[in-house]
Amino acid sequence: MFQKSKTVMASLAATVALTTSVMAAGHAKLEGDLVIFSDMSNPAPRAVMEGMVERFGALHPDLNIELTVIDREAYKTQIRNFLTANTPDVANWYAANRMKPYVDAGLFEDISDVWAEPELADLASTKGAMTLDGKQWGVPYTYYQWGVYYRADIYNELGLNEPATFEEMKSNCQAILDSGRKCYTIGTKFLWTAGGWFDYLNMRTNGYDYHAKLTGGEIAWTDDGVKATFANWRELIDMGAFIDNHTAYSWQESLPFIVSGDAAAILKGNFAVPPLREAGLDDSKLDFYQFPAITDGVALAEDAPTDTFHIPSGAKNKDAAKAFLKFVVSAENQTLINNGDNLGQLPVNAKSSVDDDKFLKEGFEMLSSNSPGGVAQFFDRDAPAEMAKVAMEGFQEFMVKPDNLDKILARLDRAAKRIYK
Amino acid sequence: MFPTPIEKSSRSWQLTYQALLPAALVLWLLPLIAVAVFSIKPDSDFTTGNYWGLPTSFEFVENYGKVFFASDMPRYLLNSVLITVPTMLGCVVLSSMTGFALGVYKFRSNLWIFFMFVAGNFVPFQILMVPVRDLTLDMGLYNTKAGLVFFHIAFQTGFCTLFMRNFIRALPFDLIEVARVEGVAEWRIFWYVVLPLMKPALAAMAVLIFTFIWNDFFWAIVLTQGAESQPVTAGITSFNAQYRAAYHLMSAGSIVAALPPVAMFFLMQKHFIAGLTLGAVK
């Protein structure tokens, strides 16, 4: 796991630096060591990370960059160690509440000054996710959209259109049910998939700000707004919109239902697309729509989990680290690392061009221009880990036994009082 | 008391037996067969829900090629060898000596010391998880192969001592007395008289310990966390990517990981069965 690729760049890099623009101009010489710890350990992300280090090294030939790639799961426990002892200059992590413990403990550097520079104005869509206490604590490098992936061929067969309102969503669903299929496949065995449904139903029913306050512990789970969200959810459950026995499936195990046509759609992140394509759903059969509006006048907001880079407060070479962060979010680099050959996700810089992929284009379009309400991270990143676990267990229970709602909400409320304090 | 041997039973019962045996065997092995079949399926078979059918395409070379050449699997296999073999040697060496001491010498607390070794086997090892993890961390052995080896030796020696002591007790004590009368030093008695007689027990125990340690998953994930130290049982989970689990590769990896103990079993079958019964019946 600890494979060190030491990148000491030769002097021919100087010529590259002159032609490659952006960085070389203003921030001339960077020297010394730059130590980067990364959790991009899967083959494609790893190649991306190594590529970035190489290109950044070419721009700064006097800088000695040491990259350590750590297994993504192991990283989650190791970060607690290395942020306090043996600190790197740059480290990967996640946005929003997932970075809060380290921000609160003073382990991440405040980089509001970097965000104040004009180049970063193009990152507006993710700025909220990087902001805590009015300051910015890192930069994003990739994100992806959530939404409804549906079987276009089934919709065509039944003469249905992409729904824009909850009423249309329900009438579509009724037509699908009448044709002997289920509307949505879902596998709630590992809980988080139900968190996606709650995110969207709650953001559409009550709006992004309400949702953020709820996950932030400022609104009680027994609030009427929350009840309205669950009432909407219950309408779908009572219709029989979801597949049976969903608690027995993981999300991957829920995919066969949409592939076989027994279910018409799935609410999921863009990572569901590759397996569905491999299973034979080409772009004529698989399509995407934004989760429809529920309450009139509530601005649409989306889930778009964001992965990030941070500078630990114990970093030794902060100038070089800041330069690296700016390099990561530059439009050019963003276009490159998020294309289909690399991460296959969305660039965070609005000036970047997105890969020529139907779903990425729709997602980029949606997040850049049709998500005025804001961008949430996903339930288990927005709520504290402990609260997320209890709440998602509640969602799963609700999907199976909707009559238990009052008991579930009372339980969540008790848990919230203990967790947020 | 014992079932009638099948060759002495009636013809009709023999036929029923012959018909049912393969059916029971297949049913029994069904999960393993599923894993084996999955290991040669393409990834898309999982997404289309083709769990039990025939593979839509035959991906043996592709999947196993990835396991061996595009993952850390060879590293994990090597780790497993480097953990299992020293543990096996350590246990055999230590327990043959403790077994000799407890089996041959009569001293006051002999039985109590023996009970302590045995008692170790009654401790459910899960409750040791936190203290052992903290201990290895304090000793700087966390996330190292040596840490796993030391713990396994310490924990397995209890069982091995029981095994060895009982075996040595069953040896004719006269042999040792004769040697003593001849004035042979104690360590030479151990080396030249007792040890050669213990060969079947040593072999049986080595085989048993090998399979125990090779198949250990619990301590592998508690005490180690990366490709530099984890054995293959824990390494299989590295086919879980951030979003997706590659079940076809995980199946192929499991098959590869299971081969050494299976091969060991078939090669050393005689010792294996001896090992399971040796401690039980004296």
PDB file of C-alpha atoms in Angstrom, chain B residues 29-42 45 50-60 63-64 247-248 251-252 255:
ATOM      1  CA  LEU B  29     -20.976 -27.957  -1.974  1.00  0.00           C
ATOM      2  CA  LEU B  30     -23.441 -25.545  -3.576  1.00  0.00           C
ATOM      3  CA  PRO B  31     -21.967 -22.356  -2.079  1.00  0.00           C
ATOM      4  CA  LEU B  32     -18.477 -23.408  -3.096  1.00  0.00           C
ATOM      5  CA  ILE B  33     -19.636 -24.318  -6.571  1.00  0.00           C
ATOM      6  CA  ALA B  34     -21.293 -20.909  -6.867  1.00  0.00           C
ATOM      7  CA  VAL B  35     -18.042 -19.184  -5.921  1.00  0.00           C
ATOM      8  CA  ALA B  36     -16.091 -21.310  -8.382  1.00  0.00           C
ATOM      9  CA  VAL B  37     -18.538 -20.561 -11.196  1.00  0.00           C
ATOM     10  CA  PHE B  38     -18.615 -16.872 -10.307  1.00  0.00           C
ATOM     11  CA  SER B  39     -14.860 -16.713 -10.549  1.00  0.00           C
ATOM     12  CA  ILE B  40     -15.058 -17.378 -14.291  1.00  0.00           C
ATOM     13  CA  LYS B  41     -18.025 -15.092 -14.976  1.00  0.00           C
ATOM     14  CA  PRO B  42     -17.831 -11.570 -16.355  1.00  0.00           C
ATOM     15  CA  ASP B  45     -23.414 -11.310 -14.889  1.00  0.00           C
ATOM     16  CA  ASN B  50     -27.296 -14.187 -13.424  1.00  0.00           C
ATOM     17  CA  TYR B  51     -26.224 -15.659 -10.079  1.00  0.00           C
ATOM     18  CA  TRP B  52     -26.850 -19.341 -10.664  1.00  0.00           C
ATOM     19  CA  GLY B  53     -26.897 -19.718 -14.433  1.00  0.00           C
ATOM     20  CA  LEU B  54     -24.059 -20.539 -16.758  1.00  0.00           C
ATOM     21  CA  PRO B  55     -21.524 -17.769 -17.415  1.00  0.00           C
ATOM     22  CA  THR B  56     -22.515 -15.634 -20.398  1.00  0.00           C
ATOM     23  CA  SER B  57     -18.885 -15.623 -21.392  1.00  0.00           C
ATOM     24  CA  PHE B  58     -15.945 -17.607 -20.164  1.00  0.00           C
ATOM     25  CA  GLU B  59     -13.577 -15.249 -18.348  1.00  0.00           C
ATOM     26  CA  PHE B  60     -11.199 -17.631 -16.632  1.00  0.00           C
ATOM     27  CA  ASN B  63     -10.342 -12.870 -14.012  1.00  0.00           C
ATOM     28  CA  TYR B  64      -7.477 -14.960 -12.732  1.00  0.00           C
ATOM     29  CA  TYR B 247     -17.544 -10.077  -6.881  1.00  0.00           C
ATOM     30  CA  HIS B 248     -16.086 -11.980  -9.815  1.00  0.00           C
ATOM     31  CA  SER B 251     -14.471 -15.173  -6.070  1.00  0.00           C
ATOM     32  CA  ALA B 252     -11.350 -15.816  -8.105  1.00  0.00           C
ATOM     33  CA  ILE B 255     -10.377 -19.774  -4.859  1.00  0.00           C
TER      34      ILE B 255
END
